[in-house]
Amino acid sequence: MVATFSWEWMKRNAGTLWPLLVACVIILGFQAVNPTFLKYEGLVTLVYAMSYFLIAACGLTFVIMMGSFDFSVPSVLKLAALFCVMYIEKLGFWAIPFALLVSTGLGLLNGVLLAYLNVPSFMATLGVSIVVEGIGLYLSKGFLHIMYNERFRALATTFIFGLPSIFYWAMGIWALCTFVALCTPFGRRTYAIGGNLTAARLSGINVERQRVYVFALSGFLAGLSGILYMAQLGGGSMLIGSDMSIPLFASVVAGGTALSGGMGGPHRTLLGVIIITWIQSGMLMLALGRDIQMVIFGLIAVGVAIATMDRKRIRVVK
């Protein structure tokens, strides 16, 4: 009886348990290879790498919860960072809302293409991503732009209780996104659309409007992530983070948000981001080449997709 109960409980909670198991194995493995992996300096580096990534991943999580895709997140993130670094001296802190307005507008464009023009989300966001990359490269001429405003940099680099301020931004946004997903009508509508589109329509949900709102949120959080990332680095370029898409999707899915939609959420994405960030840091520690890193991340993305996909609900991508 107890064994049966335990097995049933493990099956019900597999989406949470297996990422925890993977995280423990990764920590123990890298710590065995390099005893300094979990020392303070190493943890601060991990926190820096994880924080901006978590903010962008939270926005992407809502899109995937809805059963859609957003390949434009890395490009929007980099464009927001570039806008800030280029206009911070002219506009001061007004450069921040300007960059957020641009990123949210790009998210709205993605939502409109999907909801009202019926362009599949993967194609719409891929097209927008290419356009954004082109605009960014034209504005920046392909160069890294340096930002010298120390007050702005302090948004991400001020240490509070031994951790950089970008960590507190990330955790606050993650907590807010978790609340929105689990405790508000916005979150329930998003889950409903991802779970069963037809049932969501029949229940009275304005599916088109909700899709636009979700993509706008993804664009906003991508922009905010880019701004804080730029404040952390002290510069912006469209050539930074060119291989960010696969780790972003892998972190969301590794946390337990299924690509088929209707399950998971930001509360699980945190663990997925930690896992992917640790893997990235471990590969850098082992001095693996970028080509090998991309192969590993590709295998991880396929693996977590297979592990979390609900094959009973495979359908046309929304």
mmCIF file of C-alpha atoms in Angstrom:
data_model
loop_
_atom_site.group_PDB
_atom_site.id
_atom_site.type_symbol
_atom_site.label_atom_id
_atom_site.label_comp_id
_atom_site.label_asym_id
_atom_site.label_seq_id
_atom_site.Cartn_x
_atom_site.Cartn_y
_atom_site.Cartn_z
ATOM 1 C CA MET A 1 0.000 0.000 0.000
ATOM 2 C CA VAL A 2 2.746 2.417 1.004
ATOM 3 C CA ALA A 3 4.876 1.417 -2.001
ATOM 4 C CA THR A 4 1.916 1.949 -4.359
ATOM 5 C CA PHE A 5 1.167 5.329 -2.820
ATOM 6 C CA SER A 6 4.801 6.377 -3.094
ATOM 7 C CA TRP A 7 4.997 5.303 -6.729
ATOM 8 C CA GLU A 8 1.796 7.155 -7.600
ATOM 9 C CA TRP A 9 3.029 10.254 -5.765
ATOM 10 C CA MET A 10 6.338 10.113 -7.657
ATOM 11 C CA LYS A 11 4.548 9.837 -11.004
ATOM 12 C CA ARG A 12 2.296 12.808 -10.176
ATOM 13 C CA ASN A 13 5.274 14.941 -9.152
ATOM 14 C CA ALA A 14 7.739 13.772 -11.801
ATOM 15 C CA GLY A 15 7.771 17.233 -13.392
ATOM 16 C CA THR A 16 9.253 18.650 -10.190
ATOM 17 C CA LEU A 17 11.333 15.699 -8.982
ATOM 18 C CA TRP A 18 13.429 14.948 -12.060
ATOM 19 C CA PRO A 19 14.763 18.525 -12.438
ATOM 20 C CA LEU A 20 15.760 18.431 -8.757
ATOM 21 C CA LEU A 21 17.556 15.129 -9.298
ATOM 22 C CA VAL A 22 19.348 16.493 -12.369
ATOM 23 C CA ALA A 23 20.371 19.628 -10.452
ATOM 24 C CA CYS A 24 21.846 17.549 -7.621
ATOM 25 C CA VAL A 25 23.810 15.359 -10.049
ATOM 26 C CA ILE A 26 25.182 18.418 -11.866
ATOM 27 C CA ILE A 27 26.242 20.128 -8.632
ATOM 28 C CA LEU A 28 27.976 17.035 -7.282
ATOM 29 C CA GLY A 29 29.656 16.300 -10.616
ATOM 30 C CA PHE A 30 31.124 19.766 -11.161
ATOM 31 C CA GLN A 31 32.066 20.091 -7.498
ATOM 32 C CA ALA A 32 33.993 16.817 -7.765
ATOM 33 C CA VAL A 33 35.852 18.085 -10.842
ATOM 34 C CA ASN A 34 36.528 21.546 -9.393
ATOM 35 C CA PRO A 35 36.289 22.000 -5.587
ATOM 36 C CA THR A 36 36.021 25.801 -6.040
ATOM 37 C CA PHE A 37 32.775 25.465 -8.015
ATOM 38 C CA LEU A 38 30.535 26.251 -5.020
ATOM 39 C CA LYS A 39 32.759 28.814 -3.341
ATOM 40 C CA TYR A 40 31.511 32.390 -2.893
ATOM 41 C CA GLU A 41 33.236 33.818 -5.973
ATOM 42 C CA GLY A 42 31.865 31.033 -8.139
ATOM 43 C CA LEU A 43 28.350 31.472 -6.773
ATOM 44 C CA VAL A 44 28.415 35.227 -7.451
ATOM 45 C CA THR A 45 29.380 34.490 -11.058
ATOM 46 C CA LEU A 46 26.479 32.026 -11.294
ATOM 47 C CA VAL A 47 24.090 34.607 -9.829
ATOM 48 C CA TYR A 48 25.138 37.176 -12.435
ATOM 49 C CA ALA A 49 24.671 34.651 -15.242
ATOM 50 C CA MET A 50 21.349 33.395 -13.908
ATOM 51 C CA SER A 51 19.575 36.649 -13.059
ATOM 52 C CA TYR A 52 19.022 38.341 -16.430
ATOM 53 C CA PHE A 53 18.388 34.896 -17.935
ATOM 54 C CA LEU A 54 15.610 34.195 -15.407
ATOM 55 C CA ILE A 55 13.770 37.428 -16.237
ATOM 56 C CA ALA A 56 13.681 36.626 -19.960
ATOM 57 C CA ALA A 57 12.770 32.989 -19.256
ATOM 58 C CA CYS A 58 9.763 34.035 -17.140
ATOM 59 C CA GLY A 59 8.279 35.906 -20.096
ATOM 60 C CA LEU A 60 8.980 32.995 -22.424
ATOM 61 C CA THR A 61 7.335 30.641 -19.919
ATOM 62 C CA PHE A 62 3.952 32.358 -20.320
ATOM 63 C CA VAL A 63 4.198 31.957 -24.097
ATOM 64 C CA ILE A 64 5.042 28.253 -23.833
ATOM 65 C CA MET A 65 2.308 27.745 -21.211
ATOM 66 C CA MET A 66 -0.063 29.002 -23.913
ATOM 67 C CA GLY A 67 1.269 26.388 -26.333
ATOM 68 C CA SER A 68 3.139 28.893 -28.507
ATOM 69 C CA PHE A 69 6.769 29.825 -29.176
ATOM 70 C CA ASP A 70 8.708 33.086 -29.074
ATOM 71 C CA PHE A 71 12.032 32.945 -30.905
ATOM 72 C CA SER A 72 12.378 36.726 -30.821
ATOM 73 C CA VAL A 73 13.252 36.943 -27.097
ATOM 74 C CA PRO A 74 17.078 37.009 -27.503
ATOM 75 C CA SER A 75 16.902 39.596 -30.308
ATOM 76 C CA VAL A 76 14.482 41.837 -28.403
ATOM 77 C CA LEU A 77 16.674 41.513 -25.303
ATOM 78 C CA LYS A 78 19.769 42.646 -27.222
ATOM 79 C CA LEU A 79 17.959 45.493 -28.997
ATOM 80 C CA ALA A 80 16.644 46.887 -25.687
ATOM 81 C CA ALA A 81 20.170 46.747 -24.265
ATOM 82 C CA LEU A 82 21.540 48.485 -27.356
ATOM 83 C CA PHE A 83 18.902 51.246 -27.249
ATOM 84 C CA CYS A 84 19.716 51.939 -23.619
ATOM 85 C CA VAL A 85 23.461 52.113 -24.095
ATOM 86 C CA MET A 86 23.102 54.348 -27.179
ATOM 87 C CA TYR A 87 20.618 56.812 -25.683
ATOM 88 C CA ILE A 88 21.381 56.803 -21.950
ATOM 89 C CA GLU A 89 23.629 59.882 -22.261
ATOM 90 C CA LYS A 90 21.048 61.844 -24.291
ATOM 91 C CA LEU A 91 17.883 60.791 -22.481
ATOM 92 C CA GLY A 92 19.195 59.866 -19.049
ATOM 93 C CA PHE A 93 17.005 57.347 -17.267
ATOM 94 C CA TRP A 94 14.232 58.037 -19.792
ATOM 95 C CA ALA A 95 16.157 55.623 -22.005
ATOM 96 C CA ILE A 96 14.782 52.798 -19.844
ATOM 97 C CA PRO A 97 11.043 53.351 -20.551
ATOM 98 C CA PHE A 98 11.957 54.077 -24.181
ATOM 99 C CA ALA A 99 13.660 50.683 -24.516
ATOM 100 C CA LEU A 100 10.808 48.949 -22.670
ATOM 101 C CA LEU A 101 8.265 50.603 -24.967
ATOM 102 C CA VAL A 102 10.132 49.310 -28.016
ATOM 103 C CA SER A 103 10.441 45.766 -26.629
ATOM 104 C CA THR A 104 6.781 45.648 -25.564
ATOM 105 C CA GLY A 105 5.756 46.916 -28.999
ATOM 106 C CA LEU A 106 7.701 44.106 -30.644
ATOM 107 C CA GLY A 107 5.927 41.634 -28.366
ATOM 108 C CA LEU A 108 2.580 43.152 -29.369
ATOM 109 C CA LEU A 109 3.547 42.725 -33.017
ATOM 110 C CA ASN A 110 4.240 39.034 -32.425
ATOM 111 C CA GLY A 111 0.868 38.643 -30.724
ATOM 112 C CA VAL A 112 -1.031 40.414 -33.503
ATOM 113 C CA LEU A 113 0.649 38.282 -36.182
ATOM 114 C CA LEU A 114 -0.429 35.133 -34.343
ATOM 115 C CA ALA A 115 -3.857 36.148 -33.049
ATOM 116 C CA TYR A 116 -5.291 38.191 -35.909
ATOM 117 C CA LEU A 117 -3.289 37.178 -38.984
ATOM 118 C CA ASN A 118 -3.057 33.475 -38.037
ATOM 119 C CA VAL A 119 0.690 33.288 -38.639
ATOM 120 C CA PRO A 120 2.102 30.336 -36.629
ATOM 121 C CA SER A 121 3.971 31.660 -33.625
ATOM 122 C CA PHE A 122 7.281 30.033 -34.495
ATOM 123 C CA MET A 123 7.246 31.640 -37.971
ATOM 124 C CA ALA A 124 5.998 35.038 -36.775
ATOM 125 C CA THR A 125 8.547 35.345 -33.995
ATOM 126 C CA LEU A 126 11.377 33.994 -36.147
ATOM 127 C CA GLY A 127 10.607 36.633 -38.780
ATOM 128 C CA VAL A 128 10.411 39.418 -36.199
ATOM 129 C CA SER A 129 13.674 38.177 -34.695
ATOM 130 C CA ILE A 130 15.468 38.460 -38.044
ATOM 131 C CA VAL A 131 14.082 41.979 -38.594
ATOM 132 C CA VAL A 132 15.144 43.048 -35.089
ATOM 133 C CA GLU A 133 18.640 41.642 -35.609
ATOM 134 C CA GLY A 134 18.925 43.626 -38.837
ATOM 135 C CA ILE A 135 17.755 46.857 -37.197
ATOM 136 C CA GLY A 136 20.157 46.367 -34.308
ATOM 137 C CA LEU A 137 23.119 45.667 -36.586
ATOM 138 C CA TYR A 138 22.284 48.751 -38.667
ATOM 139 C CA LEU A 139 22.121 50.995 -35.595
ATOM 140 C CA SER A 140 25.240 49.584 -33.952
ATOM 141 C CA LYS A 141 27.255 48.982 -37.152
ATOM 142 C CA GLY A 142 28.183 45.660 -35.549
ATOM 143 C CA PHE A 143 30.268 47.298 -32.821
ATOM 144 C CA LEU A 144 30.146 46.923 -29.046
ATOM 145 C CA HIS A 145 28.867 50.176 -27.515
ATOM 146 C CA ILE A 146 30.266 50.984 -24.076
ATOM 147 C CA MET A 147 28.186 52.687 -21.379
ATOM 148 C CA TYR A 148 29.993 54.857 -18.818
ATOM 149 C CA ASN A 149 27.036 55.885 -16.633
ATOM 150 C CA GLU A 150 27.928 54.398 -13.245
ATOM 151 C CA ARG A 151 24.565 55.325 -11.708
ATOM 152 C CA PHE A 152 22.873 53.211 -14.336
ATOM 153 C CA ARG A 153 25.313 50.349 -13.856
ATOM 154 C CA ALA A 154 24.514 50.400 -10.134
ATOM 155 C CA LEU A 155 21.020 49.066 -10.964
ATOM 156 C CA ALA A 156 22.611 45.661 -11.548
ATOM 157 C CA THR A 157 25.989 45.715 -9.821
ATOM 158 C CA THR A 158 25.374 47.152 -6.333
ATOM 159 C CA PHE A 159 26.018 44.457 -3.730
ATOM 160 C CA ILE A 160 23.345 43.999 -1.042
ATOM 161 C CA PHE A 161 23.895 41.359 1.646
ATOM 162 C CA GLY A 162 26.712 39.870 -0.415
ATOM 163 C CA LEU A 163 24.777 39.515 -3.678
ATOM 164 C CA PRO A 164 24.467 41.846 -6.701
ATOM 165 C CA SER A 165 21.283 43.877 -7.043
ATOM 166 C CA ILE A 166 20.384 42.204 -10.350
ATOM 167 C CA PHE A 167 19.683 39.060 -8.302
ATOM 168 C CA TYR A 168 17.008 40.866 -6.274
ATOM 169 C CA TRP A 169 15.458 42.289 -9.439
ATOM 170 C CA ALA A 170 15.298 38.790 -10.902
ATOM 171 C CA MET A 171 13.818 37.162 -7.809
ATOM 172 C CA GLY A 172 11.231 39.925 -7.401
ATOM 173 C CA ILE A 173 10.109 39.588 -11.017
ATOM 174 C CA TRP A 174 10.092 35.792 -10.743
ATOM 175 C CA ALA A 175 7.896 35.974 -7.608
ATOM 176 C CA LEU A 176 5.512 38.409 -9.317
ATOM 177 C CA CYS A 177 5.275 36.221 -12.429
ATOM 178 C CA THR A 178 4.625 33.169 -10.257
ATOM 179 C CA PHE A 179 1.801 35.006 -8.490
ATOM 180 C CA VAL A 180 0.307 36.142 -11.806
ATOM 181 C CA ALA A 181 0.455 32.617 -13.258
ATOM 182 C CA LEU A 182 -1.012 30.791 -10.266
ATOM 183 C CA CYS A 183 -3.314 33.319 -8.594
ATOM 184 C CA THR A 184 -4.832 35.632 -11.215
ATOM 185 C CA PRO A 185 -7.373 35.356 -14.056
ATOM 186 C CA PHE A 186 -4.571 36.247 -16.496
ATOM 187 C CA GLY A 187 -2.674 33.119 -15.497
ATOM 188 C CA ARG A 188 -5.763 30.919 -15.565
ATOM 189 C CA ARG A 189 -6.667 32.111 -19.064
ATOM 190 C CA THR A 190 -3.125 31.383 -20.251
ATOM 191 C CA TYR A 191 -3.233 27.846 -18.849
ATOM 192 C CA ALA A 192 -6.689 27.309 -20.363
ATOM 193 C CA ILE A 193 -5.573 28.290 -23.875
ATOM 194 C CA GLY A 194 -2.549 26.007 -23.657
ATOM 195 C CA GLY A 195 -4.582 23.151 -22.222
ATOM 196 C CA ASN A 196 -7.457 23.154 -24.716
ATOM 197 C CA LEU A 197 -7.928 25.980 -27.194
ATOM 198 C CA THR A 198 -11.459 24.975 -28.190
ATOM 199 C CA ALA A 199 -12.619 24.659 -24.586
ATOM 200 C CA ALA A 200 -11.047 28.037 -23.802
ATOM 201 C CA ARG A 201 -13.080 29.679 -26.570
ATOM 202 C CA LEU A 202 -16.276 27.946 -25.466
ATOM 203 C CA SER A 203 -15.731 29.118 -21.891
ATOM 204 C CA GLY A 204 -15.812 32.733 -23.056
ATOM 205 C CA ILE A 205 -12.097 33.552 -23.073
ATOM 206 C CA ASN A 206 -11.091 36.136 -25.653
ATOM 207 C CA VAL A 207 -8.265 34.005 -27.029
ATOM 208 C CA GLU A 208 -6.957 36.583 -29.505
ATOM 209 C CA ARG A 209 -6.681 39.341 -26.913
ATOM 210 C CA GLN A 210 -5.027 37.034 -24.385
ATOM 211 C CA ARG A 211 -2.452 35.934 -26.945
ATOM 212 C CA VAL A 212 -1.547 39.555 -27.669
ATOM 213 C CA TYR A 213 -1.230 40.296 -23.940
ATOM 214 C CA VAL A 214 1.007 37.274 -23.332
ATOM 215 C CA PHE A 215 3.371 38.137 -26.181
ATOM 216 C CA ALA A 216 3.460 41.761 -25.017
ATOM 217 C CA LEU A 217 4.471 40.524 -21.557
ATOM 218 C CA SER A 218 7.187 38.371 -23.101
ATOM 219 C CA GLY A 219 8.512 41.377 -25.021
ATOM 220 C CA PHE A 220 8.436 43.587 -21.928
ATOM 221 C CA LEU A 221 10.363 41.081 -19.800
ATOM 222 C CA ALA A 222 12.858 40.452 -22.612
ATOM 223 C CA GLY A 223 13.470 44.200 -22.756
ATOM 224 C CA LEU A 224 13.839 44.492 -18.986
ATOM 225 C CA SER A 225 16.244 41.563 -19.004
ATOM 226 C CA GLY A 226 18.300 43.250 -21.720
ATOM 227 C CA ILE A 227 18.449 46.548 -19.823
ATOM 228 C CA LEU A 228 19.709 44.893 -16.643
ATOM 229 C CA TYR A 229 22.107 42.712 -18.635
ATOM 230 C CA MET A 230 23.533 45.837 -20.258
ATOM 231 C CA ALA A 231 23.849 47.532 -16.865
ATOM 232 C CA GLN A 232 25.714 44.452 -15.624
ATOM 233 C CA LEU A 233 28.096 44.273 -18.604
ATOM 234 C CA GLY A 234 28.514 48.002 -19.143
ATOM 235 C CA GLY A 235 27.825 47.761 -22.858
ATOM 236 C CA GLY A 236 25.530 46.440 -25.563
ATOM 237 C CA SER A 237 25.878 44.763 -28.955
ATOM 238 C CA MET A 238 23.712 42.650 -31.247
ATOM 239 C CA LEU A 239 26.597 40.178 -31.481
ATOM 240 C CA ILE A 240 26.455 39.289 -27.767
ATOM 241 C CA GLY A 241 24.399 36.225 -26.859
ATOM 242 C CA SER A 242 23.827 35.095 -30.439
ATOM 243 C CA ASP A 243 23.325 31.503 -29.255
ATOM 244 C CA MET A 244 20.871 32.285 -26.449
ATOM 245 C CA SER A 245 17.687 30.754 -27.921
ATOM 246 C CA ILE A 246 18.371 27.077 -27.235
ATOM 247 C CA PRO A 247 19.477 27.570 -23.585
ATOM 248 C CA LEU A 248 16.427 29.805 -22.983
ATOM 249 C CA PHE A 249 13.952 27.235 -24.294
ATOM 250 C CA ALA A 250 15.830 24.426 -22.564
ATOM 251 C CA SER A 251 15.671 26.229 -19.212
ATOM 252 C CA VAL A 252 11.897 26.693 -19.448
ATOM 253 C CA VAL A 253 11.227 23.112 -20.514
ATOM 254 C CA ALA A 254 13.801 21.620 -18.119
ATOM 255 C CA GLY A 255 11.909 23.255 -15.279
ATOM 256 C CA GLY A 256 8.753 21.344 -16.178
ATOM 257 C CA THR A 257 6.776 23.562 -18.585
ATOM 258 C CA ALA A 258 5.678 21.301 -21.447
ATOM 259 C CA LEU A 259 6.041 22.504 -25.034
ATOM 260 C CA SER A 260 2.472 21.321 -25.655
ATOM 261 C CA GLY A 261 1.218 23.995 -23.242
ATOM 262 C CA GLY A 262 -1.248 24.034 -20.373
ATOM 263 C CA MET A 263 1.153 23.029 -17.599
ATOM 264 C CA GLY A 264 4.236 24.193 -15.733
ATOM 265 C CA GLY A 265 4.823 27.862 -15.019
ATOM 266 C CA PRO A 266 7.367 30.409 -13.761
ATOM 267 C CA HIS A 267 7.560 28.673 -10.373
ATOM 268 C CA ARG A 268 9.210 25.742 -12.160
ATOM 269 C CA THR A 269 11.284 27.822 -14.551
ATOM 270 C CA LEU A 270 13.546 28.976 -11.717
ATOM 271 C CA LEU A 271 14.899 25.451 -11.272
ATOM 272 C CA GLY A 272 15.338 25.021 -15.020
ATOM 273 C CA VAL A 273 17.334 28.252 -15.243
ATOM 274 C CA ILE A 274 19.549 27.131 -12.364
ATOM 275 C CA ILE A 275 20.209 23.792 -14.101
ATOM 276 C CA ILE A 276 21.083 25.370 -17.457
ATOM 277 C CA THR A 277 23.225 28.084 -15.845
ATOM 278 C CA TRP A 278 25.173 25.473 -13.896
ATOM 279 C CA ILE A 279 25.706 23.451 -17.062
ATOM 280 C CA GLN A 280 26.939 26.557 -18.897
ATOM 281 C CA SER A 281 29.321 27.449 -16.076
ATOM 282 C CA GLY A 282 30.546 23.867 -15.831
ATOM 283 C CA MET A 283 31.302 23.696 -19.547
ATOM 284 C CA LEU A 284 33.248 26.958 -19.340
ATOM 285 C CA MET A 285 35.100 25.578 -16.325
ATOM 286 C CA LEU A 286 36.033 22.501 -18.370
ATOM 287 C CA ALA A 287 37.155 24.798 -21.223
ATOM 288 C CA LEU A 288 34.843 23.139 -23.748
ATOM 289 C CA GLY A 289 34.726 24.797 -27.162
ATOM 290 C CA ARG A 290 31.655 26.703 -28.335
ATOM 291 C CA ASP A 291 30.935 24.020 -30.930
ATOM 292 C CA ILE A 292 30.824 21.289 -28.279
ATOM 293 C CA GLN A 293 28.683 23.495 -26.021
ATOM 294 C CA MET A 294 26.107 23.959 -28.794
ATOM 295 C CA VAL A 295 25.997 20.202 -29.447
ATOM 296 C CA ILE A 296 25.395 19.567 -25.741
ATOM 297 C CA PHE A 297 22.658 22.208 -25.516
ATOM 298 C CA GLY A 298 21.001 20.825 -28.631
ATOM 299 C CA LEU A 299 20.920 17.352 -27.082
ATOM 300 C CA ILE A 300 19.578 18.804 -23.828
ATOM 301 C CA ALA A 301 16.810 20.646 -25.689
ATOM 302 C CA VAL A 302 15.739 17.486 -27.536
ATOM 303 C CA GLY A 303 15.966 15.414 -24.360
ATOM 304 C CA VAL A 304 13.832 17.692 -22.212
ATOM 305 C CA ALA A 305 11.297 18.084 -25.026
ATOM 306 C CA ILE A 306 10.923 14.292 -25.254
ATOM 307 C CA ALA A 307 10.682 14.001 -21.477
ATOM 308 C CA THR A 308 7.969 16.645 -21.055
ATOM 309 C CA MET A 309 5.912 16.453 -24.260
ATOM 310 C CA ASP A 310 2.389 15.133 -23.805
ATOM 311 C CA ARG A 311 2.101 12.922 -26.882
ATOM 312 C CA LYS A 312 -1.654 12.523 -26.419
ATOM 313 C CA ARG A 313 -2.029 16.231 -27.157
ATOM 314 C CA ILE A 314 0.334 16.696 -30.107
ATOM 315 C CA ARG A 315 -1.276 19.101 -32.552
ATOM 316 C CA VAL A 316 -0.508 22.004 -34.868
ATOM 317 C CA VAL A 317 1.677 24.536 -33.067
ATOM 318 C CA LYS A 318 -0.402 27.508 -31.960
#
